[in-house]
Amino acid sequence: MSEPSEVPKKEEQEEEVTAEPEVQSDDSSEDEAAGDTEMDFLRSLFSSALGLGSAEKVLDELSLEGVARYVKSGKCKNIICMVGAGISTSAGIPDFRSPDTGLYANLQKYNLPYPEAIFQIDYFKKHPEPFFALAKELYPGQFKPTICHYFIKMLKDKGLLRRCYTQNIDTLERVAGLEGEDLIEAHGTFYTSHCVSFCCKKEYNLDWMKEKIFSDAIPKCDKCSSLVKPDIVFFGENLPARFFTSMKMDFPRCDLLIVMGTSLQVQPFASLVSRVSKSCPRLLINMEKTGQADPMLGLLGFGGGMDFDSDKAYRDVAHISTCDDGCLALADLLGWKVELEELVKKEHARIDSQDKNETAGESKGAATKGDPGSAELKAKAED
């Protein structure tokens, strides 16, 4: 699932296929981070009201071209990407809220009391069947990374990516070549799973969970027979501790924030845009403008939301397009377009070849199991 895991406690889910809660963790580090967030807000509030703090203009123009010139200047070395379901829709994974094609619009068949229940931890523990039926439809490994995913990988390869913060749980960032250190999977991931029993918590890998889901079996722990749940964040669960500890290190160092494919409606993820310095440029690539500052707070000089259109705008750029088109346009301005297109073509061919080999292996295994004699004759004939 790509966005099924995005939510703050009981806030609405974001337009991503990632379950998402707004949470603090029970770790003391997360409690401290939550306190830091409140203090940061108060500091920002007072500094804005009193006219304190610098707001240096870094971009020579509030446009995609201006962002590209800044990247090419060599002054930009710590890019953070914040991404949501919009970067995965071109791979075939639905977002949450599109009226006809979104995930919530197509859950009637599961007879849920309300759409969000499928990602609510208490409901899941009592009725896991709807979630695992949906998981079978959207399971990682059935989709290929998009142009946008590979653009982020290029940022890494060129030594420009500090971190990618994702709301998605589809693991496509990993498939595209980002590693655990490159990622903060804010709303969890299908990459690992754990027994829900507090006394057990045994870990399971992606292949184990896949075998259970595709055999239409409810995953149960081999050790204690309790339910096993993918490590995605459901409504009512805590965000990973690493989300809170990493954001305190990463965002003060960020010199370009690129936000893609998210409506920036779910906390605490959405608040990350305000954690960069006042001089840090922020680029939004999305189908509509999101994350804008509250107008009333803006009049008072408060708030850390995006400002694309006011007379005071000096660092925020909105490029309205699909995420793939926006990444291609930026890559073109950077002189990377051909390289990006070749990377996508090569990696998709590799994935197709790998899938073909796996399918052939499964077919051969099934033939051997069903009719050992004929499989043996066929193998000899091929030799």
C-alpha positions in Angstrom: 0.0 0.0 0.0 1.3 3.2 -0.7 -0.5 5.5 1.4 -2.5 3.4 3.7 -0.4 4.5 6.6 -0.7 8.1 7.0 -2.6 9.7 9.7 -2.4 11.5 12.9 -4.3 9.9 15.6 -7.7 10.2 14.1 -7.1 12.8 11.5 -8.0 12.2 7.9 -5.6 10.2 5.9 -3.5 11.9 3.2 -3.8 11.3 -0.5 -1.3 8.6 -0.4 -1.4 4.9 -0.3 0.2 4.7 3.1 -1.5 4.3 6.4 -0.7 7.4 8.3 -1.2 8.6 11.8 -0.2 11.7 13.5 1.7 10.5 16.4 4.4 10.7 18.9 6.1 7.6 20.0 6.3 6.3 23.5 10.0 6.7 23.5 11.3 9.6 25.5 13.1 10.8 22.4 9.8 11.3 20.7 8.3 13.1 23.7 11.3 15.4 23.6 10.8 15.9 19.8 7.2 16.8 20.3 8.2 19.3 23.0 10.8 20.7 20.6 8.2 21.1 17.9 6.1 23.2 20.2 9.0 25.3 21.2 10.1 25.7 17.6 6.6 27.0 16.8 6.7 29.5 19.7 10.1 30.7 18.7 9.0 31.1 15.1 5.9 32.9 16.2 7.7 35.5 18.4 10.6 35.9 15.9 8.1 36.6 13.1 6.1 39.0 15.3 9.2 40.9 16.4 10.8 40.8 13.0 13.7 38.7 14.2 15.7 36.2 12.2 17.1 36.4 8.7 15.1 35.6 5.6 17.8 35.7 2.9 16.5 35.3 -0.6 18.5 32.5 -2.2 16.6 32.0 -5.5 17.1 34.6 -8.3 13.6 33.8 -9.5 10.6 32.0 -8.0 10.3 29.4 -10.8 11.5 25.9 -11.7 14.3 27.6 -13.7 15.3 29.5 -10.6 15.5 26.3 -8.6 17.6 24.6 -11.3 20.1 27.5 -11.4 20.4 27.3 -7.6 21.1 23.5 -7.8 23.6 24.0 -10.6 25.4 26.8 -8.6 26.9 24.2 -6.3 25.6 25.9 -3.2 22.9 23.2 -2.8 24.3 20.0 -1.2 21.7 18.8 1.3 18.3 18.3 -0.5 15.4 16.8 1.4 12.5 15.3 -0.5 9.1 15.0 1.2 6.8 12.7 -0.8 3.3 11.2 -0.7 1.0 9.0 -2.7 1.1 11.3 -5.8 4.5 10.0 -6.7 3.2 6.5 -7.0 -0.1 7.0 -8.9 1.5 6.7 -12.3 2.7 3.2 -11.2 -0.9 2.2 -10.8 -1.3 2.6 -7.1 -4.4 4.7 -6.2 -4.2 7.6 -3.9 -6.7 8.0 -1.1 -9.1 10.7 -2.0 -9.7 10.9 -5.7 -13.6 10.8 -6.0 -13.8 7.9 -8.4 -10.4 6.2 -8.4 -9.2 6.8 -4.9 -8.8 4.1 -2.4 -11.6 5.2 -0.1 -14.0 5.4 -3.0 -13.6 1.7 -3.7 -13.8 0.0 -0.3 -17.5 -0.7 -0.3 -16.9 -4.4 -1.1 -15.3 -4.9 2.3 -18.4 -4.0 4.2 -16.6 -1.6 6.5 -18.4 0.5 9.1 -16.5 3.5 7.5 -13.6 3.6 5.0 -10.9 4.5 7.5 -11.6 1.4 9.6 -9.5 -0.7 7.3 -6.5 1.1 8.6 -7.6 1.4 12.2 -5.5 -0.7 14.6 -8.4 -1.8 16.9 -10.6 -2.7 14.0 -7.7 -4.6 12.3 -7.1 -6.8 15.4 -10.7 -7.9 15.4 -11.3 -8.0 11.7 -8.0 -8.4 9.8 -9.6 -9.9 6.7 -10.5 -6.7 4.8 -7.0 -5.3 5.2 -5.2 -8.4 3.9 -7.7 -8.6 1.0 -6.8 -5.1 0.1 -3.1 -5.8 0.7 -3.2 -8.5 -1.9 -4.5 -6.0 -4.5 -1.9 -3.4 -3.7 1.0 -5.6 -2.6 4.6 -4.3 -3.0 6.4 -6.0 -5.9 3.5 -5.7 -8.3 4.4 -2.2 -9.3 7.5 -0.5 -10.8 9.0 2.8 -9.5 8.1 5.9 -11.4 10.2 8.6 -13.0 9.8 10.6 -9.8 11.3 7.7 -7.7 14.3 7.5 -10.0 14.8 11.3 -10.0 15.2 11.0 -6.2 17.7 8.2 -6.8 19.6 10.4 -9.1 19.8 13.1 -6.4 21.4 10.4 -4.2 23.8 9.3 -6.9 24.9 12.9 -7.5 25.6 13.3 -3.8 22.8 15.9 -3.3 20.2 13.9 -1.3 20.3 14.2 2.4 17.2 12.2 3.0 13.8 11.2 1.5 10.9 11.5 3.9 8.0 9.4 2.5 4.4 8.9 3.6 4.1 5.9 1.3 4.3 2.2 2.3 4.6 0.7 -1.2 8.5 0.3 -0.8 9.0 1.8 -4.3 11.7 4.1 -3.0 13.7 1.0 -2.0 13.0 -0.7 -5.4 14.3 2.4 -7.1 17.6 2.0 -5.2 17.3 4.1 -2.1 18.5 2.3 1.0 17.4 2.3 4.6 19.8 5.1 5.5 18.4 7.3 2.7 14.8 6.9 3.8 12.5 8.0 6.6 9.4 5.9 6.1 7.2 8.1 8.2 4.1 5.9 8.0 5.9 2.6 8.1 6.6 0.0 5.4 5.6 -3.5 4.2 9.4 -4.3 4.1 9.1 -5.9 7.5 6.3 -7.3 9.7 5.9 -8.1 13.4 3.8 -10.2 15.6 1.2 -8.0 17.3 1.6 -9.8 20.7 3.4 -7.5 23.1 5.2 -10.5 24.7 6.4 -11.8 21.3 7.0 -9.2 18.6 8.7 -11.7 16.3 9.9 -10.1 13.0 9.0 -11.5 9.6 10.4 -10.4 6.2 8.6 -9.3 3.0 8.7 -12.7 1.3 7.1 -14.4 4.3 4.3 -11.9 4.4 3.8 -12.1 0.7 3.5 -15.9 0.8 0.7 -15.6 3.4 -1.2 -12.9 1.7 -1.2 -14.6 -1.7 -2.3 -17.9 -0.3 -5.3 -16.0 1.2 -4.2 -17.0 4.7 -4.4 -14.6 7.6 -0.7 -14.2 8.8 -0.2 -15.8 12.2 3.0 -15.9 14.2 4.9 -19.2 14.0 6.0 -18.7 17.6 2.8 -17.7 19.5 0.0 -17.9 16.8 -0.9 -14.2 17.3 -1.7 -12.0 14.3 1.2 -10.7 12.3 0.9 -7.1 10.9 3.1 -5.4 8.3 5.1 -2.5 9.9 2.8 0.2 8.5 1.4 2.8 10.8 -2.3 2.4 11.4 -4.6 5.0 12.8 -4.0 4.9 16.6 -0.4 3.8 16.3 2.9 5.7 16.9 5.1 6.9 14.1 8.6 5.4 14.0 11.0 6.8 16.6 13.5 7.5 13.8 11.1 10.0 12.2 11.4 12.3 15.3 15.1 11.9 15.9 16.1 12.3 12.2 14.0 15.4 11.6 15.9 17.3 14.3 19.2 16.5 12.6 18.2 16.8 8.9 16.0 19.8 8.5 18.3 22.5 10.0 20.9 21.4 7.5 18.5 21.3 4.5 19.4 23.8 1.7 16.5 22.8 -0.7 13.2 21.1 0.2 11.4 19.4 -2.6 7.8 18.4 -1.8 6.1 16.1 -4.2 2.7 14.3 -4.5 1.3 15.1 -1.1 -1.6 17.2 0.1 0.3 18.2 3.3 -2.9 17.6 5.4 -1.6 15.0 7.8 0.4 15.9 10.9 3.1 15.7 12.0 4.4 15.0 8.5 2.9 18.2 7.1 4.6 20.4 9.7 8.1 19.4 8.4 8.0 22.1 5.8 8.3 24.7 8.6 11.4 23.0 10.1 13.9 24.2 7.5 15.7 27.5 7.9 14.0 30.7 6.7 16.4 31.0 3.9 15.8 27.5 2.5 14.0 27.4 -0.8 11.0 25.1 -1.0 9.8 23.5 -4.2 6.3 21.9 -4.5 5.6 19.6 -7.5 2.0 18.6 -7.3 -1.3 18.8 -9.2 -2.4 21.7 -6.9 -1.0 24.1 -4.5 -0.9 22.6 -1.0 0.7 23.4 2.4 0.0 27.1 2.2 0.1 29.2 5.3 -3.1 30.0 7.1 -4.3 33.4 5.8 -5.2 34.7 9.3 -1.8 33.7 10.8 -0.2 35.1 7.7 -1.8 38.5 8.4 -0.3 38.4 11.8 3.1 37.5 10.5 2.9 34.0 11.9 3.0 30.5 10.5 5.5 28.4 8.6 3.3 27.3 5.7 4.2 27.8 2.0 3.8 31.2 0.5 3.6 31.1 -3.3 1.6 34.1 -4.3 1.8 37.0 -1.8 3.9 40.1 -2.1 6.2 38.7 0.6 6.9 35.4 -1.2 10.7 35.0 -1.6 11.5 31.3 -1.5 8.5 29.0 -2.3 7.9 27.7 -5.8 4.9 25.7 -7.0 5.2 23.7 -10.2 1.7 22.5 -11.0 2.0 19.2 -12.9 2.2 15.5 -12.3 5.2 14.5 -10.3 6.7 12.6 -13.2 6.3 15.6 -15.6 7.7 18.0 -12.9 10.7 15.8 -12.3 11.4 15.5 -16.1 11.1 19.3 -16.5 13.5 19.9 -13.6 15.9 17.2 -14.9 15.9 18.8 -18.3 16.8 22.2 -16.8 19.6 20.5 -14.9 20.9 18.7 -18.0 19.9 15.3 -16.5 16.9 14.4 -18.7 18.5 11.9 -21.0 20.3 10.3 -18.1 17.0 10.0 -16.1 15.1 8.5 -19.1 17.9 6.0 -19.7 17.9 5.1 -16.0 14.1 4.5 -15.9 14.3 2.4 -19.1 17.2 0.3 -17.9 15.7 -0.3 -14.4 12.2 -1.2 -15.7 13.8 -3.7 -18.2 15.7 -5.2 -15.3 12.6 -5.5 -13.2 10.6 -7.1 -16.1 13.4 -9.6 -16.7 13.6 -10.4 -13.0 9.8 -10.9 -12.8 9.9 -13.1 -15.9 12.6 -15.3 -14.4 10.7 -15.6 -11.1 7.5 -16.5 -12.9 9.3 -19.1 -15.0 10.8 -20.5 -11.8 7.5 -20.7 -10.1 5.9 -22.4 -13.1 8.8 -25.0 -13.2 8.4 -25.6 -9.5 4.7 -26.1 -9.9 5.2 -28.5 -12.8 7.7 -30.5 -10.8 5.4 -30.7 -7.8 2.4 -31.7 -9.9 4.0 -34.2 -12.2 7.6 -35.1 -11.4 8.0 -37.4 -14.3 6.9 -35.0 -17.0 9.0 -32.2 -15.5 12.1 -34.5 -15.5 11.5 -35.4 -19.2 11.1 -31.8 -20.1 14.4 -30.9 -18.3 16.2 -33.7 -20.1 14.8 -32.5 -23.4 16.0 -28.9 -22.7 19.5 -30.3 -22.0 
